[in-house]
Amino acid sequence: MTAAVDELAVDGDRLLRRLDDLAAVGSTGDGGVSRLALTDDDRAGRDLVVEWMEDLDLEVSVDRIGNIVGSRSGLTDGPPVMTGSHVDTVATGGRYDGNLGVLAGLEVVETLVEAGVTTQRPLAVGVFTDEEGSRFSPDMLGSLVYVGGMTLAEGLDARSADGVRLGDELQRIGYAGVVPVPRTAPAAFVELHIEQGPVLETEGFTIGAVTGVQGISWQRVLLTGQANHAGTTPMHLRRDAGYVAAAIATGVRRIALERGGGTVATVGSLGLDPDLVNVVARRAELTIDLRHPDERELRLVEAAVAELVAEVAATEGVEVAIERLARFEPVVFDETIVDLVAGVAADRDLPVRRMVSGAGHDAQMLARVCPTGMIFVPSHDGISHNPVEHTDPDDLVAGADVLLHTLLILTDTRGPGRVADGR
Ligand code: HGY
Ligand code: MN
Ligand code: MN
């Protein structure tokens, strides 16, 4: 039975059920999820997705950096049109970040299976290793190795802050696959993801046709001062690593606010040693996350932060060591894919706008090797990386339907129909 392809629609209840089932893996009990990359919880999430892929008769392959790809043959051979995202999360994760893109991909497959539709080009759903980068930096590590932007050896040797090696964890959880990397480029890649910001909801749009991703700069700053007695050491004799760390954190925020224009700066991790009430900190470790849509401006922000760090450390007589964790220039997605997403959304009378992504995504890596785009759906109050992360079920389903028809057109399985020009 081959349904009228143009009329196909996903089964929204099934998608929502799968999202809930996956969210139960690594649940933090407050509606959120914690499945840090390559932990036992990540393994359990991967296992569940692989089980669903096998239930759908997808051909499942795992590559040497642990990326999982479920493939479905088309009527013709050649590279697949691919969708997907990630199922690893931050420690305060919500249930949609990454998971929606993977499960909507499986929902597209199941919709086609039920309708007896085989796509012209093959179709694939990817689950990329360590997209979050919270445990092993950089972020998007798996998709970066997938496209050849990082060698396998570098990826496997990535180490967590507590010294654990990524390759050892991959072995331990049983996802050190055999498929060589970099892998063959797909024909095209489209990722469905929650916006994780406030734009779509505040402006009343249902779909974001994502035009690209802003630049990302991550660094770890290691400060070495001198432990001393909090009560007996005069202020001018201190080499207080704790003070320097705090001055950097406030200075970074000041720089972002002064520069404006979309600059964002975050000190998300800060630790003191010995971290005791009556000891001047001898060491401090903090991370700095800087982002901007424009590469030239991002470099100026990095330079201003570097000057701040050097200055405040020098005045306190504290030594500085900088470790580069991630650096990705802004990415622009393929215009035809962006137009297609906007057109499919408009075809379905869904309010759509073009926008740049503030968050990093696996799509920004696939954009290096094939025409790539993203579909956003609104995040309630723009909140993400937080257990209260929420997207209206109707919006989740609308996004999955836009993904379904975008993939049907990209696989040459249906015509473009009325491709209106979304805003
Ligand atoms: O950091 C990011 O933008 C993404 O969540 N990895
Ligand atoms: Mn994500
Ligand atoms: Mn994330």
PDB file of C-alpha atoms in Angstrom, residues 42-193:
ATOM      1  CA  ASP A  42      24.346   7.125  27.913  1.00  0.00           C
ATOM      2  CA  ARG A  43      24.851   3.455  27.129  1.00  0.00           C
ATOM      3  CA  ALA A  44      21.301   2.676  28.283  1.00  0.00           C
ATOM      4  CA  GLY A  45      19.919   5.489  26.116  1.00  0.00           C
ATOM      5  CA  ARG A  46      21.927   4.251  23.134  1.00  0.00           C
ATOM      6  CA  ASP A  47      20.763   0.681  23.705  1.00  0.00           C
ATOM      7  CA  LEU A  48      17.111   1.743  23.680  1.00  0.00           C
ATOM      8  CA  VAL A  49      17.508   3.728  20.441  1.00  0.00           C
ATOM      9  CA  VAL A  50      19.366   0.806  18.798  1.00  0.00           C
ATOM     10  CA  GLU A  51      16.525  -1.506  19.844  1.00  0.00           C
ATOM     11  CA  TRP A  52      14.005   0.829  18.184  1.00  0.00           C
ATOM     12  CA  MET A  53      16.181   1.006  15.066  1.00  0.00           C
ATOM     13  CA  GLU A  54      16.307  -2.795  14.884  1.00  0.00           C
ATOM     14  CA  ASP A  55      12.530  -3.014  15.399  1.00  0.00           C
ATOM     15  CA  LEU A  56      12.240  -0.800  12.302  1.00  0.00           C
ATOM     16  CA  ASP A  57      14.536  -3.131  10.325  1.00  0.00           C
ATOM     17  CA  LEU A  58      17.109  -0.394   9.934  1.00  0.00           C
ATOM     18  CA  GLU A  59      20.642  -1.578   9.219  1.00  0.00           C
ATOM     19  CA  VAL A  60      22.512  -0.417  12.331  1.00  0.00           C
ATOM     20  CA  SER A  61      26.210   0.434  12.118  1.00  0.00           C
ATOM     21  CA  VAL A  62      28.498   1.822  14.834  1.00  0.00           C
ATOM     22  CA  ASP A  63      31.714   3.559  13.855  1.00  0.00           C
ATOM     23  CA  ARG A  64      35.014   3.737  15.695  1.00  0.00           C
ATOM     24  CA  ILE A  65      34.102   6.912  17.592  1.00  0.00           C
ATOM     25  CA  GLY A  66      30.766   5.398  18.603  1.00  0.00           C
ATOM     26  CA  ASN A  67      28.433   7.219  16.211  1.00  0.00           C
ATOM     27  CA  ILE A  68      25.382   5.036  15.512  1.00  0.00           C
ATOM     28  CA  VAL A  69      23.704   5.122  12.069  1.00  0.00           C
ATOM     29  CA  GLY A  70      20.436   3.358  11.231  1.00  0.00           C
ATOM     30  CA  SER A  71      20.067   3.029   7.442  1.00  0.00           C
ATOM     31  CA  ARG A  72      17.058   2.223   5.237  1.00  0.00           C
ATOM     32  CA  SER A  73      17.568   1.275   1.588  1.00  0.00           C
ATOM     33  CA  GLY A  74      16.037   3.375  -1.144  1.00  0.00           C
ATOM     34  CA  LEU A  75      14.801   2.422  -4.593  1.00  0.00           C
ATOM     35  CA  THR A  76      18.153   3.679  -5.858  1.00  0.00           C
ATOM     36  CA  ASP A  77      21.671   3.294  -4.442  1.00  0.00           C
ATOM     37  CA  GLY A  78      24.091   6.039  -3.472  1.00  0.00           C
ATOM     38  CA  PRO A  79      24.701   8.152  -0.374  1.00  0.00           C
ATOM     39  CA  PRO A  80      21.695   8.481   1.936  1.00  0.00           C
ATOM     40  CA  VAL A  81      19.820  11.599   2.881  1.00  0.00           C
ATOM     41  CA  MET A  82      20.492  11.747   6.610  1.00  0.00           C
ATOM     42  CA  THR A  83      18.834  13.145   9.708  1.00  0.00           C
ATOM     43  CA  GLY A  84      19.597  12.657  13.403  1.00  0.00           C
ATOM     44  CA  SER A  85      21.150  14.369  16.400  1.00  0.00           C
ATOM     45  CA  HIS A  86      22.415  13.190  19.817  1.00  0.00           C
ATOM     46  CA  VAL A  87      21.136  11.373  22.923  1.00  0.00           C
ATOM     47  CA  ASP A  88      23.897  12.360  25.329  1.00  0.00           C
ATOM     48  CA  THR A  89      22.817  15.221  27.606  1.00  0.00           C
ATOM     49  CA  VAL A  90      24.234  17.751  30.050  1.00  0.00           C
ATOM     50  CA  ALA A  91      23.864  16.929  33.758  1.00  0.00           C
ATOM     51  CA  THR A  92      20.842  19.228  34.034  1.00  0.00           C
ATOM     52  CA  GLY A  93      19.404  18.097  30.714  1.00  0.00           C
ATOM     53  CA  GLY A  94      15.862  18.321  29.476  1.00  0.00           C
ATOM     54  CA  ARG A  95      14.065  15.612  27.529  1.00  0.00           C
ATOM     55  CA  TYR A  96      14.124  17.228  24.077  1.00  0.00           C
ATOM     56  CA  ASP A  97      17.685  18.529  23.502  1.00  0.00           C
ATOM     57  CA  GLY A  98      19.086  16.124  20.891  1.00  0.00           C
ATOM     58  CA  ASN A  99      16.584  13.383  21.679  1.00  0.00           C
ATOM     59  CA  LEU A 100      13.895  15.054  19.550  1.00  0.00           C
ATOM     60  CA  GLY A 101      16.084  14.978  16.443  1.00  0.00           C
ATOM     61  CA  VAL A 102      16.897  11.291  16.821  1.00  0.00           C
ATOM     62  CA  LEU A 103      13.377  10.159  17.699  1.00  0.00           C
ATOM     63  CA  ALA A 104      11.727  12.299  15.016  1.00  0.00           C
ATOM     64  CA  GLY A 105      14.066  10.588  12.551  1.00  0.00           C
ATOM     65  CA  LEU A 106      12.831   7.192  13.744  1.00  0.00           C
ATOM     66  CA  GLU A 107       9.246   8.456  13.584  1.00  0.00           C
ATOM     67  CA  VAL A 108       9.777   9.455   9.930  1.00  0.00           C
ATOM     68  CA  VAL A 109      11.026   5.930   9.201  1.00  0.00           C
ATOM     69  CA  GLU A 110       8.092   4.288  10.965  1.00  0.00           C
ATOM     70  CA  THR A 111       5.628   6.537   9.131  1.00  0.00           C
ATOM     71  CA  LEU A 112       7.148   5.439   5.811  1.00  0.00           C
ATOM     72  CA  VAL A 113       7.150   1.767   6.814  1.00  0.00           C
ATOM     73  CA  GLU A 114       3.478   1.958   7.812  1.00  0.00           C
ATOM     74  CA  ALA A 115       2.563   3.734   4.580  1.00  0.00           C
ATOM     75  CA  GLY A 116       4.507   1.241   2.480  1.00  0.00           C
ATOM     76  CA  VAL A 117       6.662   4.025   1.072  1.00  0.00           C
ATOM     77  CA  THR A 118      10.264   3.409   0.058  1.00  0.00           C
ATOM     78  CA  THR A 119      12.204   6.582  -0.626  1.00  0.00           C
ATOM     79  CA  GLN A 120      14.054   7.032  -3.915  1.00  0.00           C
ATOM     80  CA  ARG A 121      17.369   7.774  -2.200  1.00  0.00           C
ATOM     81  CA  PRO A 122      18.373   5.783   0.896  1.00  0.00           C
ATOM     82  CA  LEU A 123      17.522   7.326   4.272  1.00  0.00           C
ATOM     83  CA  ALA A 124      19.654   7.282   7.437  1.00  0.00           C
ATOM     84  CA  VAL A 125      19.212   8.343  11.070  1.00  0.00           C
ATOM     85  CA  GLY A 126      22.360   9.246  13.002  1.00  0.00           C
ATOM     86  CA  VAL A 127      23.111   9.342  16.743  1.00  0.00           C
ATOM     87  CA  PHE A 128      26.361  11.262  17.233  1.00  0.00           C
ATOM     88  CA  THR A 129      28.740  10.655  20.112  1.00  0.00           C
ATOM     89  CA  ASP A 130      29.360  13.323  22.742  1.00  0.00           C
ATOM     90  CA  GLU A 131      27.527  16.243  21.179  1.00  0.00           C
ATOM     91  CA  GLU A 132      27.375  18.130  24.479  1.00  0.00           C
ATOM     92  CA  GLY A 133      31.106  18.190  25.148  1.00  0.00           C
ATOM     93  CA  SER A 134      30.427  18.643  28.877  1.00  0.00           C
ATOM     94  CA  ARG A 135      32.439  15.524  29.823  1.00  0.00           C
ATOM     95  CA  PHE A 136      34.810  15.302  26.851  1.00  0.00           C
ATOM     96  CA  SER A 137      35.476  18.488  24.890  1.00  0.00           C
ATOM     97  CA  PRO A 138      35.095  19.739  22.279  1.00  0.00           C
ATOM     98  CA  ASP A 139      31.376  19.580  21.848  1.00  0.00           C
ATOM     99  CA  MET A 140      30.073  17.877  18.710  1.00  0.00           C
ATOM    100  CA  LEU A 141      33.109  15.590  19.017  1.00  0.00           C
ATOM    101  CA  GLY A 142      31.491  12.544  17.366  1.00  0.00           C
ATOM    102  CA  SER A 143      30.145  14.393  14.346  1.00  0.00           C
ATOM    103  CA  LEU A 144      33.459  16.258  14.005  1.00  0.00           C
ATOM    104  CA  VAL A 145      35.301  12.924  13.726  1.00  0.00           C
ATOM    105  CA  TYR A 146      32.522  11.619  11.437  1.00  0.00           C
ATOM    106  CA  VAL A 147      33.293  14.344   8.883  1.00  0.00           C
ATOM    107  CA  GLY A 148      37.067  14.191   9.309  1.00  0.00           C
ATOM    108  CA  GLY A 149      37.418  17.468  11.224  1.00  0.00           C
ATOM    109  CA  MET A 150      39.223  15.671  14.031  1.00  0.00           C
ATOM    110  CA  THR A 151      41.298  12.483  13.762  1.00  0.00           C
ATOM    111  CA  LEU A 152      40.034   9.302  15.396  1.00  0.00           C
ATOM    112  CA  ALA A 153      43.142   9.221  17.588  1.00  0.00           C
ATOM    113  CA  GLU A 154      42.508  12.760  18.857  1.00  0.00           C
ATOM    114  CA  GLY A 155      38.887  11.877  19.569  1.00  0.00           C
ATOM    115  CA  LEU A 156      39.725   8.660  21.409  1.00  0.00           C
ATOM    116  CA  ASP A 157      42.406  10.471  23.461  1.00  0.00           C
ATOM    117  CA  ALA A 158      40.052  13.222  24.641  1.00  0.00           C
ATOM    118  CA  ARG A 159      40.075  13.307  28.440  1.00  0.00           C
ATOM    119  CA  SER A 160      37.462  14.376  30.963  1.00  0.00           C
ATOM    120  CA  ALA A 161      38.340  16.889  33.675  1.00  0.00           C
ATOM    121  CA  ASP A 162      38.980  13.936  36.016  1.00  0.00           C
ATOM    122  CA  GLY A 163      41.347  12.307  33.534  1.00  0.00           C
ATOM    123  CA  VAL A 164      39.155   9.577  32.051  1.00  0.00           C
ATOM    124  CA  ARG A 165      40.000   8.784  28.384  1.00  0.00           C
ATOM    125  CA  LEU A 166      37.137   8.816  25.879  1.00  0.00           C
ATOM    126  CA  GLY A 167      38.369   5.707  24.034  1.00  0.00           C
ATOM    127  CA  ASP A 168      38.445   3.681  27.260  1.00  0.00           C
ATOM    128  CA  GLU A 169      34.860   4.686  28.072  1.00  0.00           C
ATOM    129  CA  LEU A 170      33.749   3.809  24.554  1.00  0.00           C
ATOM    130  CA  GLN A 171      35.196   0.299  25.028  1.00  0.00           C
ATOM    131  CA  ARG A 172      33.709   0.010  28.496  1.00  0.00           C
ATOM    132  CA  ILE A 173      30.146   0.739  27.336  1.00  0.00           C
ATOM    133  CA  GLY A 174      30.475  -1.465  24.255  1.00  0.00           C
ATOM    134  CA  TYR A 175      30.176   1.228  21.578  1.00  0.00           C
ATOM    135  CA  ALA A 176      33.676   1.144  20.116  1.00  0.00           C
ATOM    136  CA  GLY A 177      32.413   0.230  16.667  1.00  0.00           C
ATOM    137  CA  VAL A 178      34.329  -1.055  13.648  1.00  0.00           C
ATOM    138  CA  VAL A 179      33.152   1.253  10.872  1.00  0.00           C
ATOM    139  CA  PRO A 180      36.101   3.455   9.884  1.00  0.00           C
ATOM    140  CA  VAL A 181      35.969   7.249  10.246  1.00  0.00           C
ATOM    141  CA  PRO A 182      35.671   9.689   8.558  1.00  0.00           C
ATOM    142  CA  ARG A 183      32.552   8.192   7.070  1.00  0.00           C
ATOM    143  CA  THR A 184      31.124   8.666   3.577  1.00  0.00           C
ATOM    144  CA  ALA A 185      29.370  12.001   3.296  1.00  0.00           C
ATOM    145  CA  PRO A 186      25.570  11.795   3.130  1.00  0.00           C
ATOM    146  CA  ALA A 187      23.756  13.357   0.146  1.00  0.00           C
ATOM    147  CA  ALA A 188      22.270  15.920   2.536  1.00  0.00           C
ATOM    148  CA  PHE A 189      21.683  16.317   6.286  1.00  0.00           C
ATOM    149  CA  VAL A 190      18.737  17.913   8.097  1.00  0.00           C
ATOM    150  CA  GLU A 191      18.476  18.024  11.915  1.00  0.00           C
ATOM    151  CA  LEU A 192      15.352  18.779  13.916  1.00  0.00           C
ATOM    152  CA  HIS A 193      16.140  20.413  17.275  1.00  0.00           C
TER     153      HIS A 193
END
